[in-house]
Coordinates of C-alpha atoms and ligand atoms in Angstrom, one line a residue:
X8 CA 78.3 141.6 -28.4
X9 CA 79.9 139.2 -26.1
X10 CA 80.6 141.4 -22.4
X11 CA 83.1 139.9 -20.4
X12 CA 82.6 140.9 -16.8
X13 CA 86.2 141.4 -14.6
X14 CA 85.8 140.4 -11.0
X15 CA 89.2 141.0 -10.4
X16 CA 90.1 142.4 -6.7
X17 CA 93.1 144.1 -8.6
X18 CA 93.8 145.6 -12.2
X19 CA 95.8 143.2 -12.2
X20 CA 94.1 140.3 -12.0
X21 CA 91.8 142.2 -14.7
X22 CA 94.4 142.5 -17.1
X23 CA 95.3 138.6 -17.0
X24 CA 91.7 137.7 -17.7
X25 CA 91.5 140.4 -20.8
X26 CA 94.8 138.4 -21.9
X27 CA 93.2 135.4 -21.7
X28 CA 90.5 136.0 -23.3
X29 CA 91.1 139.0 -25.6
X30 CA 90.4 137.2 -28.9
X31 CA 86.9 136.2 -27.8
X32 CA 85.0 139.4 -26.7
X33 CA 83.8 143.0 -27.7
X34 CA 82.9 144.4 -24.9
X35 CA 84.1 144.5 -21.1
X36 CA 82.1 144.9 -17.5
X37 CA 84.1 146.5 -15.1
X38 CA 83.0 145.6 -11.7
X39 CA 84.2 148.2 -9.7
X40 CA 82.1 146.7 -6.5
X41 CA 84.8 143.9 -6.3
X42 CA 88.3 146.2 -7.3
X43 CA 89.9 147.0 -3.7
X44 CA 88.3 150.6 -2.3
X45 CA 91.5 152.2 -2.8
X46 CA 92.0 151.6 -6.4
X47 CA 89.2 153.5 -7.1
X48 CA 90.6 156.7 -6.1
X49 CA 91.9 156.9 -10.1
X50 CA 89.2 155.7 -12.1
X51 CA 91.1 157.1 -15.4
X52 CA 93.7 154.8 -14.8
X53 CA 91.3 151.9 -14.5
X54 CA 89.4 152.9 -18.0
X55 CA 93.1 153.4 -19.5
X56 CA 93.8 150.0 -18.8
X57 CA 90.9 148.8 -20.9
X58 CA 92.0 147.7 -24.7
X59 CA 88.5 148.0 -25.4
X60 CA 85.1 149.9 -24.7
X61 CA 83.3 149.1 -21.6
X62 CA 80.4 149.6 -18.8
X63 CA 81.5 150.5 -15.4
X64 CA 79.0 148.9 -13.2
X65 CA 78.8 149.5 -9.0
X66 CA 76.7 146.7 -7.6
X67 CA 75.4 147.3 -4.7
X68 CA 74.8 143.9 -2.3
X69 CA 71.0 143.5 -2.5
X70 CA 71.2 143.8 -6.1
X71 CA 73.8 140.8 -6.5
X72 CA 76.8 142.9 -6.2
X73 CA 79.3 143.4 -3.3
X74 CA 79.4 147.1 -2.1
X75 CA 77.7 147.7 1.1
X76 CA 78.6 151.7 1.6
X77 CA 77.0 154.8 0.8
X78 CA 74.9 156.0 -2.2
X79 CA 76.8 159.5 -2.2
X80 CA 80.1 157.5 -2.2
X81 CA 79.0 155.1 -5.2
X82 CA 77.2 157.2 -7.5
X83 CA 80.4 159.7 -7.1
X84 CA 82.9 156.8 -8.2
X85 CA 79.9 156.2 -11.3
X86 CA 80.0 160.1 -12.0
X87 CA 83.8 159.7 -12.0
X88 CA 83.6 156.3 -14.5
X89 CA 81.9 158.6 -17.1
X90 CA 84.5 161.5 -16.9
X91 CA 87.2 158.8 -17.2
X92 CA 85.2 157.5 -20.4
X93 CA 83.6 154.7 -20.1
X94 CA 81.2 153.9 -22.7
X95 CA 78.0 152.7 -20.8
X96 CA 77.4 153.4 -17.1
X97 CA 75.3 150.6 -15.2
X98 CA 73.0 152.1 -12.8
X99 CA 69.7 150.8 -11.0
X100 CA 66.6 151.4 -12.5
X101 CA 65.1 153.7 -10.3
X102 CA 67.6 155.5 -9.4
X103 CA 67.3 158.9 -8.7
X104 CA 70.9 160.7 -10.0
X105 CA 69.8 163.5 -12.6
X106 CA 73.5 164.8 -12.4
X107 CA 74.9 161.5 -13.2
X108 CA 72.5 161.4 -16.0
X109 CA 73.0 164.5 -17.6
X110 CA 77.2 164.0 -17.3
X111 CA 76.4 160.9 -19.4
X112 CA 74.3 162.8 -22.2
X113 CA 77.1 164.9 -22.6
X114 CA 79.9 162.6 -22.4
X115 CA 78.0 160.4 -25.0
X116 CA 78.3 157.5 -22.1
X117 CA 75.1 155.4 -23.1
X118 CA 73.0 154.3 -19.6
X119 CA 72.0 151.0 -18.9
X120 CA 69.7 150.9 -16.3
X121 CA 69.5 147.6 -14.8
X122 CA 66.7 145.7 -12.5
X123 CA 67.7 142.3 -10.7
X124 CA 65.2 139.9 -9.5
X125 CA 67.1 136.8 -7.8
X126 CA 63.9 135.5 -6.9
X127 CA 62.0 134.3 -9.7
X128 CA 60.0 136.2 -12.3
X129 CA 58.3 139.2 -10.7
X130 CA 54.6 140.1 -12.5
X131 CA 55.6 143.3 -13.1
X132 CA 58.5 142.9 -15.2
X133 CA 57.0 143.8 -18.6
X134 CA 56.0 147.4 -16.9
X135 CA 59.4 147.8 -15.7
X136 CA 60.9 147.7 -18.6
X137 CA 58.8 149.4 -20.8
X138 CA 59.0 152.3 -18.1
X139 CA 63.0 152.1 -18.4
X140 CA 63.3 151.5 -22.2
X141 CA 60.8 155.2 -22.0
X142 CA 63.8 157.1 -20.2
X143 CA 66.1 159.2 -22.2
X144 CA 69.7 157.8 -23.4
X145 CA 68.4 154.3 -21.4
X146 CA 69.0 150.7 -22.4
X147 CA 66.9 148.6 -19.8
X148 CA 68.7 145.3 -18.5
X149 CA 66.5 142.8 -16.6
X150 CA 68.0 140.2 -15.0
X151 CA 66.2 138.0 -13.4
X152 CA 66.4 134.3 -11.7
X153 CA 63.9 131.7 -13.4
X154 CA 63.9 128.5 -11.1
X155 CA 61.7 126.0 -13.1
X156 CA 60.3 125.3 -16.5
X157 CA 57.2 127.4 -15.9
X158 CA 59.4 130.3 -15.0
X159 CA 61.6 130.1 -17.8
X160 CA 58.7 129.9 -20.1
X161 CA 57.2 132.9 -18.4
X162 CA 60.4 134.6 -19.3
X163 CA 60.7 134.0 -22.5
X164 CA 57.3 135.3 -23.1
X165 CA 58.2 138.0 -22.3
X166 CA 61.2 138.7 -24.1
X167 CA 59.2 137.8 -27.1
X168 CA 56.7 140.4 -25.4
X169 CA 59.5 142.8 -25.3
X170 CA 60.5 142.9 -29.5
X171 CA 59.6 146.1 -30.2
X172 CA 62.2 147.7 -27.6
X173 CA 65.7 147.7 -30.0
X174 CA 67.9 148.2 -27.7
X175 CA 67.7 145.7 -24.1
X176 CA 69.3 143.4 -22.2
X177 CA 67.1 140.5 -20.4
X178 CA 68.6 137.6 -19.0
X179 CA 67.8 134.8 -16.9
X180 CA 70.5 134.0 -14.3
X181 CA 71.2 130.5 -13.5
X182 CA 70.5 127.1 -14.9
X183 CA 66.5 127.8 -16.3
X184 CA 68.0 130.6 -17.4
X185 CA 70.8 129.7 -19.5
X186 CA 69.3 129.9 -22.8
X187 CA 68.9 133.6 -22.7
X188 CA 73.0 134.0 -22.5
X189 CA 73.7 131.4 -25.8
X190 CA 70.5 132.9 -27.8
X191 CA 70.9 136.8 -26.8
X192 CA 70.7 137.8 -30.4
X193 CA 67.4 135.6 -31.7
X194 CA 65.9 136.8 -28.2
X195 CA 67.1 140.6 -28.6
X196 CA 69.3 141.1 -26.3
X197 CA 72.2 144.0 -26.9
X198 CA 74.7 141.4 -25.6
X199 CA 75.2 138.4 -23.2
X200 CA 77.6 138.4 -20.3
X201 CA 80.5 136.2 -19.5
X202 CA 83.3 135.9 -17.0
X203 CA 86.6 134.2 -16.5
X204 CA 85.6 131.9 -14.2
X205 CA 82.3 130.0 -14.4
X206 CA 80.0 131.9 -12.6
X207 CA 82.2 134.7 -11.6
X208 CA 80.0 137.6 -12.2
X209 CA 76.7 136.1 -12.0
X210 CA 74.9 133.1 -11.5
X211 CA 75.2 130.8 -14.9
X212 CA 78.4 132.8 -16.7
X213 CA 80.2 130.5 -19.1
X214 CA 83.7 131.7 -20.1
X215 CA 83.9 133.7 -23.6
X216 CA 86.0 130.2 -24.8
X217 CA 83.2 128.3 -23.6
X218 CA 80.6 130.7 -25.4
X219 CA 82.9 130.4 -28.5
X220 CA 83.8 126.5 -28.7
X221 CA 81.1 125.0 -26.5
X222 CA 78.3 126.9 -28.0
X223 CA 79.5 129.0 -31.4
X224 CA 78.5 132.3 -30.0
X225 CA 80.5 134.1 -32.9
X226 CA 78.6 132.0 -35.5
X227 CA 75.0 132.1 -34.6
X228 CA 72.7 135.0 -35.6
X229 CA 68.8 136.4 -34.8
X230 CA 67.7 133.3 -37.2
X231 CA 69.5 130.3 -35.3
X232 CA 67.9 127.0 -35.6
X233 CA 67.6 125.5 -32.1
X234 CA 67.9 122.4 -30.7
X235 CA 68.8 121.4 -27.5
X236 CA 68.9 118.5 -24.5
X237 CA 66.3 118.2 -21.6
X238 CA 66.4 116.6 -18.4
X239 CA 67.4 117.4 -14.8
X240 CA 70.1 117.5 -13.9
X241 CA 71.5 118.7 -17.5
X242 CA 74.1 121.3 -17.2
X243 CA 76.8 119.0 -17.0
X244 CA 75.6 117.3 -20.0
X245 CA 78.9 117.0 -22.9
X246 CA 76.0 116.8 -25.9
X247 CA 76.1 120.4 -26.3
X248 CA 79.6 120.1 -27.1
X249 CA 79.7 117.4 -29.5
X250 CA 76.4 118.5 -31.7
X251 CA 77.6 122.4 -31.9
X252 CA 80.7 121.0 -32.9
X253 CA 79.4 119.6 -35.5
X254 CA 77.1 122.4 -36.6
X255 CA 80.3 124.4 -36.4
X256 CA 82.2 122.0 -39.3
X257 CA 79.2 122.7 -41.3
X258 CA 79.1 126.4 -40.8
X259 CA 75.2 125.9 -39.6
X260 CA 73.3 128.5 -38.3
X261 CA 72.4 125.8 -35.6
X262 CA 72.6 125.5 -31.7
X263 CA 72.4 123.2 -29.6
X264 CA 71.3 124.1 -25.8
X265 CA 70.9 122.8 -22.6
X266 CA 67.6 122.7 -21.2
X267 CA 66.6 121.8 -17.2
X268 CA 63.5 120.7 -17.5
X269 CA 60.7 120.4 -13.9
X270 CA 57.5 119.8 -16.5
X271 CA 57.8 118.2 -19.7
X272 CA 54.6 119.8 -20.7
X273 CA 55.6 123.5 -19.6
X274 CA 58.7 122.5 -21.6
X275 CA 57.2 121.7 -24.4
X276 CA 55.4 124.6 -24.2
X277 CA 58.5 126.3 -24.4
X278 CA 59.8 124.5 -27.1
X279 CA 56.8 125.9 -29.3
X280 CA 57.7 129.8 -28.3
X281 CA 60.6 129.5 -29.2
X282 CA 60.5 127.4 -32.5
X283 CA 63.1 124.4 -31.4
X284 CA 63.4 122.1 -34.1
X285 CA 64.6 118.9 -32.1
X286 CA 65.8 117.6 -29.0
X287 CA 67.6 115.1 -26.8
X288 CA 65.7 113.6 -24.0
X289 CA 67.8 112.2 -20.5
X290 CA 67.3 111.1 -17.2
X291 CA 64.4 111.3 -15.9
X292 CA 62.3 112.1 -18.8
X293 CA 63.3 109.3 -21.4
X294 CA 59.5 107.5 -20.7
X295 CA 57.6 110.8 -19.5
X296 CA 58.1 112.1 -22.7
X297 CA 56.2 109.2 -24.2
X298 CA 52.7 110.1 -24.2
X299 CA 53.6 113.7 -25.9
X300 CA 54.9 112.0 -29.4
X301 CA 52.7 111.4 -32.3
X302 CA 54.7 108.5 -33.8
X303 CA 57.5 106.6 -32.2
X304 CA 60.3 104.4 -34.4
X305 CA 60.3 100.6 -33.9
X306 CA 63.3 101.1 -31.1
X307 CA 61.3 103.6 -28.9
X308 CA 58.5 101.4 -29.3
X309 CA 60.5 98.2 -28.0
X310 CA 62.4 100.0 -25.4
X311 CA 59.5 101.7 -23.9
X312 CA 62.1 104.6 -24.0
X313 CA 62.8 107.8 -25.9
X314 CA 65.8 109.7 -26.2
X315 CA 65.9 111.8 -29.4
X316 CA 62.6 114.2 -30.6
X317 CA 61.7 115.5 -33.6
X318 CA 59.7 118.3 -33.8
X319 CA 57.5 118.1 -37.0
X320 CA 54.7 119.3 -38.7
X321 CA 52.2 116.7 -37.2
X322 CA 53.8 116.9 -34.0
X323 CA 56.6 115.1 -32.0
X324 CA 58.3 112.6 -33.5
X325 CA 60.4 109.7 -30.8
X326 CA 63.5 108.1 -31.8
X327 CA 66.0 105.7 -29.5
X328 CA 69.4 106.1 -30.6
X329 CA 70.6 104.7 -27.2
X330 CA 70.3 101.4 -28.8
X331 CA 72.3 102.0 -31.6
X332 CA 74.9 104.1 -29.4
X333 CA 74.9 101.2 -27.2
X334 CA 76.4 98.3 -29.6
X335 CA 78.9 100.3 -32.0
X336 CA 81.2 100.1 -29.1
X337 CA 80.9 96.8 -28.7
X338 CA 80.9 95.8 -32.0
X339 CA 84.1 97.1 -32.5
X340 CA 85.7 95.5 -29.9
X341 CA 84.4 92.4 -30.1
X342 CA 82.6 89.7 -32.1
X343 CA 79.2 89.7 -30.6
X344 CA 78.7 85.8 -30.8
X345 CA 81.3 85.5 -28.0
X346 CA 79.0 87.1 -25.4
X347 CA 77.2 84.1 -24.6
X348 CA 75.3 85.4 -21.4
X349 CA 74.9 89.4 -20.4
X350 CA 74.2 90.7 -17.1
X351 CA 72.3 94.0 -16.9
X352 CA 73.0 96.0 -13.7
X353 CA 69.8 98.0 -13.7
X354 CA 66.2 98.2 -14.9
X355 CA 65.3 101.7 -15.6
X356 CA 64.9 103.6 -19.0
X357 CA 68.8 103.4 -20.0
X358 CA 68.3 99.4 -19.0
X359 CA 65.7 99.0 -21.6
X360 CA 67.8 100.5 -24.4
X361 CA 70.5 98.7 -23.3
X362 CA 68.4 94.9 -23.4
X363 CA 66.7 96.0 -26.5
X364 CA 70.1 96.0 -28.4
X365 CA 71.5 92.8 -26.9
X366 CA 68.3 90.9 -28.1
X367 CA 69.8 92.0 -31.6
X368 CA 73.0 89.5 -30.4
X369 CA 72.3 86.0 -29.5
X370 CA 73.3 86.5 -26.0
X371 CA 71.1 85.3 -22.8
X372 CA 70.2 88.1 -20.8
X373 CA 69.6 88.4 -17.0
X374 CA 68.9 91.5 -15.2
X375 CA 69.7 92.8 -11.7
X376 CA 68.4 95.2 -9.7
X377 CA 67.9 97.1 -6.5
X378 CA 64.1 96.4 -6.0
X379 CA 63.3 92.7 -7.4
X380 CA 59.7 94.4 -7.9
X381 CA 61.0 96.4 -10.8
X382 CA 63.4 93.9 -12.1
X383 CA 60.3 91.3 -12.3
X384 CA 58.3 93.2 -14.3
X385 CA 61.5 94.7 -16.4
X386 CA 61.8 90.9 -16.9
X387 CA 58.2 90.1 -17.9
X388 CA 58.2 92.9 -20.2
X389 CA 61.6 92.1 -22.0
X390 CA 61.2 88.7 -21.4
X391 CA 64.6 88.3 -19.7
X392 CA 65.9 86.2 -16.7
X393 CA 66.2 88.8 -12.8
X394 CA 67.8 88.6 -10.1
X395 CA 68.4 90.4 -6.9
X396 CA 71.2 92.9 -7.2
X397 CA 73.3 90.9 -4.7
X398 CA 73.3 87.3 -7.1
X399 CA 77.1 87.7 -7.7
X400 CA 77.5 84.0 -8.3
X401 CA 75.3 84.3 -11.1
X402 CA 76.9 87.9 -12.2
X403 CA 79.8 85.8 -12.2
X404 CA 78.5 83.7 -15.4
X405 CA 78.5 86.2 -17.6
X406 CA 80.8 87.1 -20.0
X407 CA 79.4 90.7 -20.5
X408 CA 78.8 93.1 -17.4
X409 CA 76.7 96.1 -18.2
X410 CA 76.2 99.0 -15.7
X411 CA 73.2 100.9 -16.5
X412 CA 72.3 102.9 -13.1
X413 CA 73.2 105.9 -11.9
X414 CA 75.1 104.6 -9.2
X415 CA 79.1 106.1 -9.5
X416 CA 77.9 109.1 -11.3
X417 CA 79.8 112.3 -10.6
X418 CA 79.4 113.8 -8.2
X419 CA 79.1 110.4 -6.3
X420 CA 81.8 108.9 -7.8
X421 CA 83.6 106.6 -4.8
X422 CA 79.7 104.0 -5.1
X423 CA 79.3 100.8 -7.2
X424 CA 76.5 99.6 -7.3
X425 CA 78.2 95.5 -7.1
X426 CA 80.4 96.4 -4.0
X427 CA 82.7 93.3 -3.2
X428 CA 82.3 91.8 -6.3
X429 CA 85.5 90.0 -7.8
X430 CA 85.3 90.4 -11.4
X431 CA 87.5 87.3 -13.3
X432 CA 89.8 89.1 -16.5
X433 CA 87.4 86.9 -19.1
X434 CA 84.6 89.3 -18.7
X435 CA 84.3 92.1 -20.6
X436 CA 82.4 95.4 -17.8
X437 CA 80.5 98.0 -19.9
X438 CA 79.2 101.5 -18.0
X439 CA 77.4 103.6 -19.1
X440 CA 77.9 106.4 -17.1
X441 CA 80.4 108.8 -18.8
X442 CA 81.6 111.1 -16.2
X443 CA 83.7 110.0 -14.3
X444 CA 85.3 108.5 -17.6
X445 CA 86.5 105.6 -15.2
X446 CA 84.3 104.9 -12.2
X447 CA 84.6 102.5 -9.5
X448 CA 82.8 99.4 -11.7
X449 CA 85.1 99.9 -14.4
X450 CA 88.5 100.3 -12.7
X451 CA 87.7 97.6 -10.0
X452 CA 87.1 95.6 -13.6
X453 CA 90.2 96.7 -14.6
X454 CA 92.2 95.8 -12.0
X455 CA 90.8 92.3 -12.2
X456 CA 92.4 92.5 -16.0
X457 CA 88.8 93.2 -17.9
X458 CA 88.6 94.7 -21.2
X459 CA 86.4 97.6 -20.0
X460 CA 84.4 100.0 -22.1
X461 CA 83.0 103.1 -20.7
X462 CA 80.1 105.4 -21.2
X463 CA 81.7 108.0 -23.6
X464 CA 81.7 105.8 -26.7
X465 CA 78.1 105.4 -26.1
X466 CA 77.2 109.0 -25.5
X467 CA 79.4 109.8 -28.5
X468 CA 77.6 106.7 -30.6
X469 CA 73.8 108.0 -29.7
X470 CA 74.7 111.7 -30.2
X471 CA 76.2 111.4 -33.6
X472 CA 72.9 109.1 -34.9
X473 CA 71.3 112.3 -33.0
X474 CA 72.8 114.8 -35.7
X475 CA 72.3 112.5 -38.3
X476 CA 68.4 112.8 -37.4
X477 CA 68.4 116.6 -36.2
X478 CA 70.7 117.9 -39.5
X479 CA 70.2 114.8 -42.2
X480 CA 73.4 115.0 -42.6
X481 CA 76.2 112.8 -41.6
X482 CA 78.4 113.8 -38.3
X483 CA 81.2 115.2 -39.7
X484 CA 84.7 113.0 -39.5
X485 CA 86.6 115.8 -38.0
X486 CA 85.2 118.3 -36.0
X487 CA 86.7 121.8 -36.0
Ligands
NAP503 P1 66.5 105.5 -14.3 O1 65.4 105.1 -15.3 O2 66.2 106.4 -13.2 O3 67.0 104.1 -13.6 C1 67.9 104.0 -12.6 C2 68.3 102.6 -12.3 O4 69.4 102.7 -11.3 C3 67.2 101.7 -11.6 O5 67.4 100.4 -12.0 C4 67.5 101.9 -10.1 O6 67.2 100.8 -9.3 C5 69.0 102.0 -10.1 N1 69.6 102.6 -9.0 C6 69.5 104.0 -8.7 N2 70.1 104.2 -7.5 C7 70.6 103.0 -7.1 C8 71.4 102.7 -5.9 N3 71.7 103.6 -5.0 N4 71.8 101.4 -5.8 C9 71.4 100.5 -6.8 N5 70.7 100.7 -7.9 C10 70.3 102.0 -8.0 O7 67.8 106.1 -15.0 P2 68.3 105.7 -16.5 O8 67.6 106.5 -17.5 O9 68.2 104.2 -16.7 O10 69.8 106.2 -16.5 C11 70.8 105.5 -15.7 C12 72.2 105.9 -16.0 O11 72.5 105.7 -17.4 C13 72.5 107.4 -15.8 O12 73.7 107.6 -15.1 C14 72.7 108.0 -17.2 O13 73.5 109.1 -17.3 C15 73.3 106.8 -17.9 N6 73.1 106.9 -19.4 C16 74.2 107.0 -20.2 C17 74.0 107.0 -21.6 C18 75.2 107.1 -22.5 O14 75.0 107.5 -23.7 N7 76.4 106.8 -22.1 C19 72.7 106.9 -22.2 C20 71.6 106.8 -21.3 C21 71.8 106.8 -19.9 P3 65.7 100.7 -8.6 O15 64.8 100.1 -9.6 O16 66.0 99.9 -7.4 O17 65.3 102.2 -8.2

């Protein structure tokens, strides 16, 4: 069941958001910490609001919630919620209220009795909810606040732990624990939370359209196959979009998640648990994940970069689509015996990728860079021409500009990483940074009347080879 919590001050408020997002969800939260104290004095009227069955949950603030007054007061207004009809009642784990309790036995109101950790995995969770799942006309919800890769494999662990308990809800808040609110059913869980507003109700809530277009929550069951993206950051990332998309034309019973990663081997770890068949490697992992694969194709060889892994029966298996993703662009705006001489802003892992398909165009190719140290042995490696990232004379040359650092990324999105330099209108500027979808390189390139391509077509380029690899089928013309 998809839950979608109101945060609304008013009912109100509440109402617009079930509106909004009616179509989407099963189930609703009612916060009834963040509804205005005197609205509370009718709960029936807030219940007969409700267009469909849902909890009524009273956070208190040291449990993530916003009511600060007394226990007699709150557990009065939950007492209150059941009488008024409310299907579940959320109430803290050890809380002693046999009254409430035996009101919601009779009124058929199930319990879900919830534990909140915001700090990490605690060692006694298992116990926890094994002691709560043992409590009469109880559904135990953890929720709990995994803050790197070792703690969201520790969570996971146990979840799996956790199978024989039917009915539960665990969750991991925040970004290490996404992957708990997109794969609720193959991990378990009764349902998965969302909220109008990213992050309204807890720490990593999507909104139900989100769940539904970004990540096919509707379509995928206990048996998903999983895929996914790691790096760090990640969240941001717009692959998720464009693979489930796909899966989504196809009627696969596929995802595709993100994944913050702080130790590729923890990950990987991770990635065995819970059976992921594939994933996209990005910044800063592309050569870390190197030494992990078993075989590598000819273009994560060259490149010295990986950015696509398949999990196989031998092992890990490295692919470089970057390379690919990088040309299609260009070869279908221009004809690739025109560039006569490429600049290369850059020398990390996306630089690599980047020279590895221009040496498949007859183009000379000189790379720039921040620290000459790098861009030395970059050069000695690829066999290239470097310079300091201040030659601009000799960035004026070249007919093709191509930004590959991470400099006029969002969130920093007023930097170039040439400042000052005057672009001339027969150059063609390439970034590869895709959001912003325009940033300072390419509109100062712009202005200057430059064809300019930016970092989308790319990402859309690599991720569709991606599919090709992950599914073995083609990426579908249209998505849905
Ligand atoms: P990386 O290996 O960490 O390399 C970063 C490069 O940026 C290095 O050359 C570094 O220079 C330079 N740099 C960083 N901060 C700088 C600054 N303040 N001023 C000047 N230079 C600076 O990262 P990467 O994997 O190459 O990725 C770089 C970018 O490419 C990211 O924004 C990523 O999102 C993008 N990318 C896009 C696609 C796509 O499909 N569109 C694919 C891959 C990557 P130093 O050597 O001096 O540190």
């Amino acid at each position: 069941m998809v839950c979608l919590t109101l945060t609304g001050n008013t009912l109100e408020e509440n109402t617009e958001t079930i509106r909004k997002y009616r179509e989407y969800i099963d189930l609703l939260e009612v916060r009834l910490d963040f509804l205005r104290r005197e609205l509370l004095s009718n709960m029936g009227r807030i219940r007969d609001l409700l267009p469909l069955p849902a909890i009524a949950t009273f956070r208190r603030e040291n449990d993530g919630g916003q009511y600060t007054g007394s226990e007699e007061y709150r557990i009065k207004k939950l007492t209150e919620a059941v009488e008024a009809g409310f299907a579940y009642v959320d109430i803290e784990y050890d809380l002693d209220a046999p009254a409430l309790v035996q009101l919601a036995e009779e009124k058929k109101c199930r319990i879900i009795r919830s534990f909140h950790s915001f700090s990490g995995i605690p060692d006694n969770l298992e116990d926890i909810i094994i002691k709560t799942a043992s409590l009469g006309n109880s559904i135990p919800k953890a929720a709990v606040y995994p803050r790197t890769s070792a703690e969201a494999l520790k969570l996971l662990r146990i979840i799996k732990h956790m199978d024989d308990i039917k009915e539960k809800i665990i969750l991991g808040m925040g970004d290490f624990g996404f992957f708990t609110r997109i794969l609720y059913r193959k991990l378990g869980s009764l349902l998965t939370f969302c909220s109008g507003e990213s992050n309204g109700g807890a720490p990593g809530h999507i909104t139900p359209r989100e769940l539904r277009y970004t990540f096919n929550i509707d379509r995928i069951t206990s048996s998903a196959a999983v895929y996914g993206i790691i790096g760090n950051p990640v969240m941001h990332s717009l692959s998720p979009q464009l693979h489930n998309k796909g899966y989504r034309k196809y009627d696969l019973d596929t995802v595709y998640v993100p994944f913050p990663v702080t130790s590729v081997s923890s990950f990987l770890e991770f990635a065995r648990e819970l059976d992921i068949r594939g994933f996209s490697v990005t910044v800063p992992y592309k050569q870390t994940i190197l030494p992990f694969l078993v075989k590598r194709d000819h273009r994560t060889a060259e490149a010295g970069a990986c950015n696509t892994v398949l999990v196989t029966g031998e092992g890990l298996e490295g692919w470089n689509t970057d390379v690919d993703g990088f040309l299609e662009p260009l070869r279908r705006r221009l004809s690739l015996s025109s560039i006569r001489k490429t600049a290369v802003i850059g020398a990390g892992g996306a630089a690599a990728a980047v020279v590895e398909a221009l040496k498949e165009i007859d183009t000379e190719i000189h790379v720039f860079n921040r620290t000459l140290s790098k861009a030395a042995l970059f050069a000695e490696k690829f066999g290239v021409f470097y310079h300091s990232l201040d030659s601009y004379r000799k960035i004026a040359e070249c007919d093709l500009i191509v930004q590959t650092t991470s400099v006029g990324m969002s969130p920093d999105v007023s930097k170039t990483p040439v400042p000052g330099y005057l672009f001339s209108e027969h150059q063609v500027a390439y970034d590869i940074i895709y959001t912003p979808s325009e940033t300072v390189f390419l509109k100062e390139a712009r202005n200057s009347g430059c064809r300019t391509i930016n970092g989308m077509e790319m990402l859309v380029a690599q991720g569709k080879r991606q599919f090709e690899l992950f599914t073995g089928m083609p990426y579908p013309e249209t998505g849905a």
